[in-house]
Tab-separated table of C-alpha atoms in Angstrom:
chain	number	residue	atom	x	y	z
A	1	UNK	CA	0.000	0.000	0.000
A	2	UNK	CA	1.440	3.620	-0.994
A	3	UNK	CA	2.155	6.108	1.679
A	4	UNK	CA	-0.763	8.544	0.191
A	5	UNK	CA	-3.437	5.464	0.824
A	6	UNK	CA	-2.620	4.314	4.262
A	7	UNK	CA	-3.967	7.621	5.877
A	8	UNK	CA	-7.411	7.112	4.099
A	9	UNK	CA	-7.551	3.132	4.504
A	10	UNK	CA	-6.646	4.207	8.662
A	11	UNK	CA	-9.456	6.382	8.313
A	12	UNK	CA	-11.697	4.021	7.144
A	13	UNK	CA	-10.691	1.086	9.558
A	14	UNK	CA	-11.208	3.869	12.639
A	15	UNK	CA	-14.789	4.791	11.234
A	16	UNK	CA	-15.608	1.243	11.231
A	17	UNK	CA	-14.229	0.439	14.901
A	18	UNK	CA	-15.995	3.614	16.090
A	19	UNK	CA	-19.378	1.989	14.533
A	20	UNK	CA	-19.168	-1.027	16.259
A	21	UNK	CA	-18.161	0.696	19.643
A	22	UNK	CA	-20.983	3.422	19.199
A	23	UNK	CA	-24.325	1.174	18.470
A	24	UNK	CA	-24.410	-1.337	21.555
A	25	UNK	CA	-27.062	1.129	22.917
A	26	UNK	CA	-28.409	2.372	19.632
A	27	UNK	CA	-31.673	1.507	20.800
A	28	UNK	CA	-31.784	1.894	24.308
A	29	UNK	CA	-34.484	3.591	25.703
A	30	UNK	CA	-34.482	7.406	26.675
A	31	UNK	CA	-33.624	9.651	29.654
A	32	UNK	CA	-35.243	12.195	30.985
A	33	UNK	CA	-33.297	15.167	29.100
A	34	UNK	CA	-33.624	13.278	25.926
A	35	UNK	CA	-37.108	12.968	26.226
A	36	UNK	CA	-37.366	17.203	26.677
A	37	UNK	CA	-35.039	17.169	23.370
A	38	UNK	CA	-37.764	15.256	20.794
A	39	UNK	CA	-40.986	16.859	23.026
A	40	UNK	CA	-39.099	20.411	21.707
A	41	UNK	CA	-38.261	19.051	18.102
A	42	UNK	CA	-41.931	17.813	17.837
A	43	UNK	CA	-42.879	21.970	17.974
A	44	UNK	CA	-42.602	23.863	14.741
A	45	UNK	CA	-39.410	25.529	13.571
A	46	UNK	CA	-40.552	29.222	14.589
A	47	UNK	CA	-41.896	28.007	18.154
A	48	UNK	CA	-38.584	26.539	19.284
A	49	UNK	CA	-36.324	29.199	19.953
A	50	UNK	CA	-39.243	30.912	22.093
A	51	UNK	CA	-39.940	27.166	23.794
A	52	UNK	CA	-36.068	27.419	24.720
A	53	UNK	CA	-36.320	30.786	26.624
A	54	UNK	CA	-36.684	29.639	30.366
A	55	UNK	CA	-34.567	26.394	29.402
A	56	UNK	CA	-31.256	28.824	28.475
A	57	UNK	CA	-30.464	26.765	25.807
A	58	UNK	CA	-29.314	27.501	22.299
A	59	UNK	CA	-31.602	26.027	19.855
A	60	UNK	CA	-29.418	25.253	16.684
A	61	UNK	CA	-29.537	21.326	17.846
A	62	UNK	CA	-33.299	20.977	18.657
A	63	UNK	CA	-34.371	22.725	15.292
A	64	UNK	CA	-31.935	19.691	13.298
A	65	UNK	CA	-33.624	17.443	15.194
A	66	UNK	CA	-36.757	18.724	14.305
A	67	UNK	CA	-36.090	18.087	10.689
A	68	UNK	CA	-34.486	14.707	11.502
A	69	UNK	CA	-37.651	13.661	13.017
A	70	UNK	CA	-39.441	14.729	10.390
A	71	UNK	CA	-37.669	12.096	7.808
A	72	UNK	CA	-36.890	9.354	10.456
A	73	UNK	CA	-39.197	9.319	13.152
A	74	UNK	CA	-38.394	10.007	16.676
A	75	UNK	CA	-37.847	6.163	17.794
A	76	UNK	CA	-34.658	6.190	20.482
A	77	UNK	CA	-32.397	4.288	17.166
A	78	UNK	CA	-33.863	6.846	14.775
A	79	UNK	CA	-33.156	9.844	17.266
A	80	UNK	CA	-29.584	8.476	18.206
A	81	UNK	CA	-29.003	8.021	14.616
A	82	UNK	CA	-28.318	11.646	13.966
A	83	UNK	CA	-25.991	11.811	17.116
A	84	UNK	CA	-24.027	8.622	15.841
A	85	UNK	CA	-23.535	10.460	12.216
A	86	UNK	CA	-21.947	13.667	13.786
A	87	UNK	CA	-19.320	11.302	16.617
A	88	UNK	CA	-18.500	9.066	13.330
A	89	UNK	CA	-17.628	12.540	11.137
A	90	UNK	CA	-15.750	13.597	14.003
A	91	UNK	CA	-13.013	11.080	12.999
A	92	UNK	CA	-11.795	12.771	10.055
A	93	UNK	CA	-12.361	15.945	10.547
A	94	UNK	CA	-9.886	15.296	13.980
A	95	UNK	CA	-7.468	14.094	11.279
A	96	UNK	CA	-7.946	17.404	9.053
A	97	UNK	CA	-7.357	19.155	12.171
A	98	UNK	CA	-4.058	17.161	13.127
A	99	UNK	CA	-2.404	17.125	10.337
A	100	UNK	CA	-3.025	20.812	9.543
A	101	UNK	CA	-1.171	21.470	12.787
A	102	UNK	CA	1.305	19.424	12.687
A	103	UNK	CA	1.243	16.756	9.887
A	104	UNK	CA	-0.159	13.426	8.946
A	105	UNK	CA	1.044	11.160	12.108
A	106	UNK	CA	-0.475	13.608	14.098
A	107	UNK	CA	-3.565	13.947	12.145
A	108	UNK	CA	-3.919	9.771	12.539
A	109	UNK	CA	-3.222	10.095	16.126
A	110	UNK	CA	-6.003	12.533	16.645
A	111	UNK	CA	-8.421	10.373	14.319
A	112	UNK	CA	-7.470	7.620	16.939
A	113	UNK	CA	-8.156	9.509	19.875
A	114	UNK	CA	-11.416	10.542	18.274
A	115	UNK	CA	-12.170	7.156	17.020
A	116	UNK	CA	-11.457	5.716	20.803
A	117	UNK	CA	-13.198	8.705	23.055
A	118	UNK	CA	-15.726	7.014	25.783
A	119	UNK	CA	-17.225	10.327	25.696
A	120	UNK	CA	-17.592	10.551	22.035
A	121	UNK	CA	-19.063	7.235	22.066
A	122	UNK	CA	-21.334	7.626	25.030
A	123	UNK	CA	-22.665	10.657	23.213
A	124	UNK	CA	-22.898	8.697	19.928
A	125	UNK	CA	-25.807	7.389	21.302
A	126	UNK	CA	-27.697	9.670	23.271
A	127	UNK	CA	-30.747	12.715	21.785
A	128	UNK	CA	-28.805	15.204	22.966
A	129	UNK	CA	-26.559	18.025	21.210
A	130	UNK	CA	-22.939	17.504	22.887
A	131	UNK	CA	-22.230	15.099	20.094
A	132	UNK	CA	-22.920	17.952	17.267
A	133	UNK	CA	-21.235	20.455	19.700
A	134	UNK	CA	-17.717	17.858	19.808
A	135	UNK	CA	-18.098	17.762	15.725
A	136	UNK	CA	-18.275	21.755	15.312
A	137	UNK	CA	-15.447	22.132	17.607
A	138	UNK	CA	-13.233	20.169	15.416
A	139	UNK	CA	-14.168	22.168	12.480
A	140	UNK	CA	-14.185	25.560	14.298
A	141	UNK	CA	-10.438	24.269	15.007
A	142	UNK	CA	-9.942	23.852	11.141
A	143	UNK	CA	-11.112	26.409	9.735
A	144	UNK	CA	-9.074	28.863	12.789
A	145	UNK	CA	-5.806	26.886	11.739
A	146	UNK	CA	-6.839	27.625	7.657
A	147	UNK	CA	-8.394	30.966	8.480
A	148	UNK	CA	-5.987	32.904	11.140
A	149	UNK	CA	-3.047	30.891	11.309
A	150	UNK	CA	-2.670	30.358	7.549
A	151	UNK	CA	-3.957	33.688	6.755
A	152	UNK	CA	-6.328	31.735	3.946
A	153	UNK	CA	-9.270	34.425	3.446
A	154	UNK	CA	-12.433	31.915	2.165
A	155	UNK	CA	-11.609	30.023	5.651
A	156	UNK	CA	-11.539	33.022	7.832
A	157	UNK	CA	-14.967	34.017	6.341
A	158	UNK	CA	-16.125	30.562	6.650
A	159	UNK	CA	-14.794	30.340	10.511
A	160	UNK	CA	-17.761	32.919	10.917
A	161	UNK	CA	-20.584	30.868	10.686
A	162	UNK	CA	-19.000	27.613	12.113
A	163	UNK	CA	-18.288	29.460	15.845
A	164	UNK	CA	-21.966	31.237	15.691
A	165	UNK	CA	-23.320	27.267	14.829
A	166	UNK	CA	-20.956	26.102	17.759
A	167	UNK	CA	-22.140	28.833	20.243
A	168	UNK	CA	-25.832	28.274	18.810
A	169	UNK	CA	-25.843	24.480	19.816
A	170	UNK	CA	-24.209	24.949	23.266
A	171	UNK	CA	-23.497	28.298	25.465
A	172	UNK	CA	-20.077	26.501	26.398
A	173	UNK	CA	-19.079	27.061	22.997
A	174	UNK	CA	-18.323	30.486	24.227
A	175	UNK	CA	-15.404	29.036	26.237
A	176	UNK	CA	-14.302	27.547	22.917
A	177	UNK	CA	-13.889	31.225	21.594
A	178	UNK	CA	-11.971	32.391	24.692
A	179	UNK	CA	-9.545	29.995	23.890
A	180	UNK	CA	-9.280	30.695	20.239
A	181	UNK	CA	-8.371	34.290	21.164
A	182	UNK	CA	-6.248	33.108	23.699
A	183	UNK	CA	-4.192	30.996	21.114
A	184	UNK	CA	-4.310	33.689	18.565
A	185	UNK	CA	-2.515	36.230	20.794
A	186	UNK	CA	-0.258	33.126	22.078
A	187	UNK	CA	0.907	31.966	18.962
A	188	UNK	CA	-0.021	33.719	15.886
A	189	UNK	CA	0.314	37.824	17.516
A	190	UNK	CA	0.795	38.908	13.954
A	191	UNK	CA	-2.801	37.723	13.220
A	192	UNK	CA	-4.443	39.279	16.161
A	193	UNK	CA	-6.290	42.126	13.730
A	194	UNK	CA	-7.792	39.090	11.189
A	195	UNK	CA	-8.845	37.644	14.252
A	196	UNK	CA	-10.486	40.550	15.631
A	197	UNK	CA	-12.405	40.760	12.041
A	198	UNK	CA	-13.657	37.668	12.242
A	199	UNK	CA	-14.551	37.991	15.856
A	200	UNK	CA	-16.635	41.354	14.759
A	201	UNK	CA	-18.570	38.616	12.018
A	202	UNK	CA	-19.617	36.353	14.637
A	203	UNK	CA	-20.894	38.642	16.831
A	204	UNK	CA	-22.892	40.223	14.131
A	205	UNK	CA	-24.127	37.435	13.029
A	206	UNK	CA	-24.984	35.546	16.533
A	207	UNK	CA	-27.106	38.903	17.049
């Protein structure tokens, strides 16, 4: 096997381990906070976000669900489903990530990691949004390494809407952006004024 086709056969091997790990419980019944998640989704697109008010939380997650439902039904395998799909793309965007950074060893090692995480796989399988908040992460994380540290324009525009999506499926997202800015100053000083930019986007756009 060449050098340039090990990193996608690894890739596929660790998305195939991760399936079997992360569908023991596919069908397990549902908690009590996963229940609240499909009684919101059932609620029509423009109720949700007011539905959410008291609850504090963001309501990027519940409106996918909503349309998941919609095509799948809201049965605990059909629900978990759309939490499996986001923990299984998490693999190889963690590789992206990695080998961005630092190269392709690197980029396998974090597909591992991602491949292997209990909580990635105990989220795999659960109707909640953690598992599409772990998967925007890793792309926020991309697109910052592209966008700032690169200095690549179409990725610093496109780190805009991936950090409002983040924030908009979990508030702790916001922590997430504290330590973007935090590496930005750290690492990459001379990019501290794209950074702002883009900062100004996202908060434009999360208002």
């Amino acid at each position: 096997m060449s050098r340039r086709a090990l990193a996608p056969a690894a890739l596929v091997v660790l998305v195939g381990v991760s399936l079997y790990l992360r569908t023991g419980q596919l069908g397990a019944g549902l908690w009590i906070d996963e229940g609240i998640s499909i009684g919101i989704a059932h609620h029509h697109w423009t109720s949700i976000p007011g539905l959410l008010n008291r609850d504090g939380s963001p309501p990027a997650y519940y409106l996918l669900l909503s349309l998941w439902i919609q095509l799948f039904g809201d049965s605990e395998r059909a629900t978990h489903t759309l939490s499996l799909l986001f923990g299984l793309a998490c693999i190889p965007v963690a590789f992206f990530a990695g080998r961005a950074l630092f190269g392709r060893a690197t980029g396998l090692v974090c597909a591992l990691l991602a491949a292997l995480d209990p909580y990635l796989t105990y989220y795999a399988q659960e109707t909640r949004m953690y598992e599409l908040e772990a998967f925007l992460s890793l792309v926020v994380v991309y697109a910052w390494v592209q966008g700032i540290l690169r200095g690549r324009n179409a990725w610093t525009i496109a780190l805009v809407p991936a950090i409002d999506l983040a924030v908009y499926t979990h508030n702790w997202a916001l922590f997430l952006c504290v330590g973007l800015f935090v590496a930005t100053f750290v690492v990459a000083r001379d990019r501290v004024k794209r950074f702002a930019l883009m900062a100004v986007g996202v908060a434009v756009l999360y208002l």
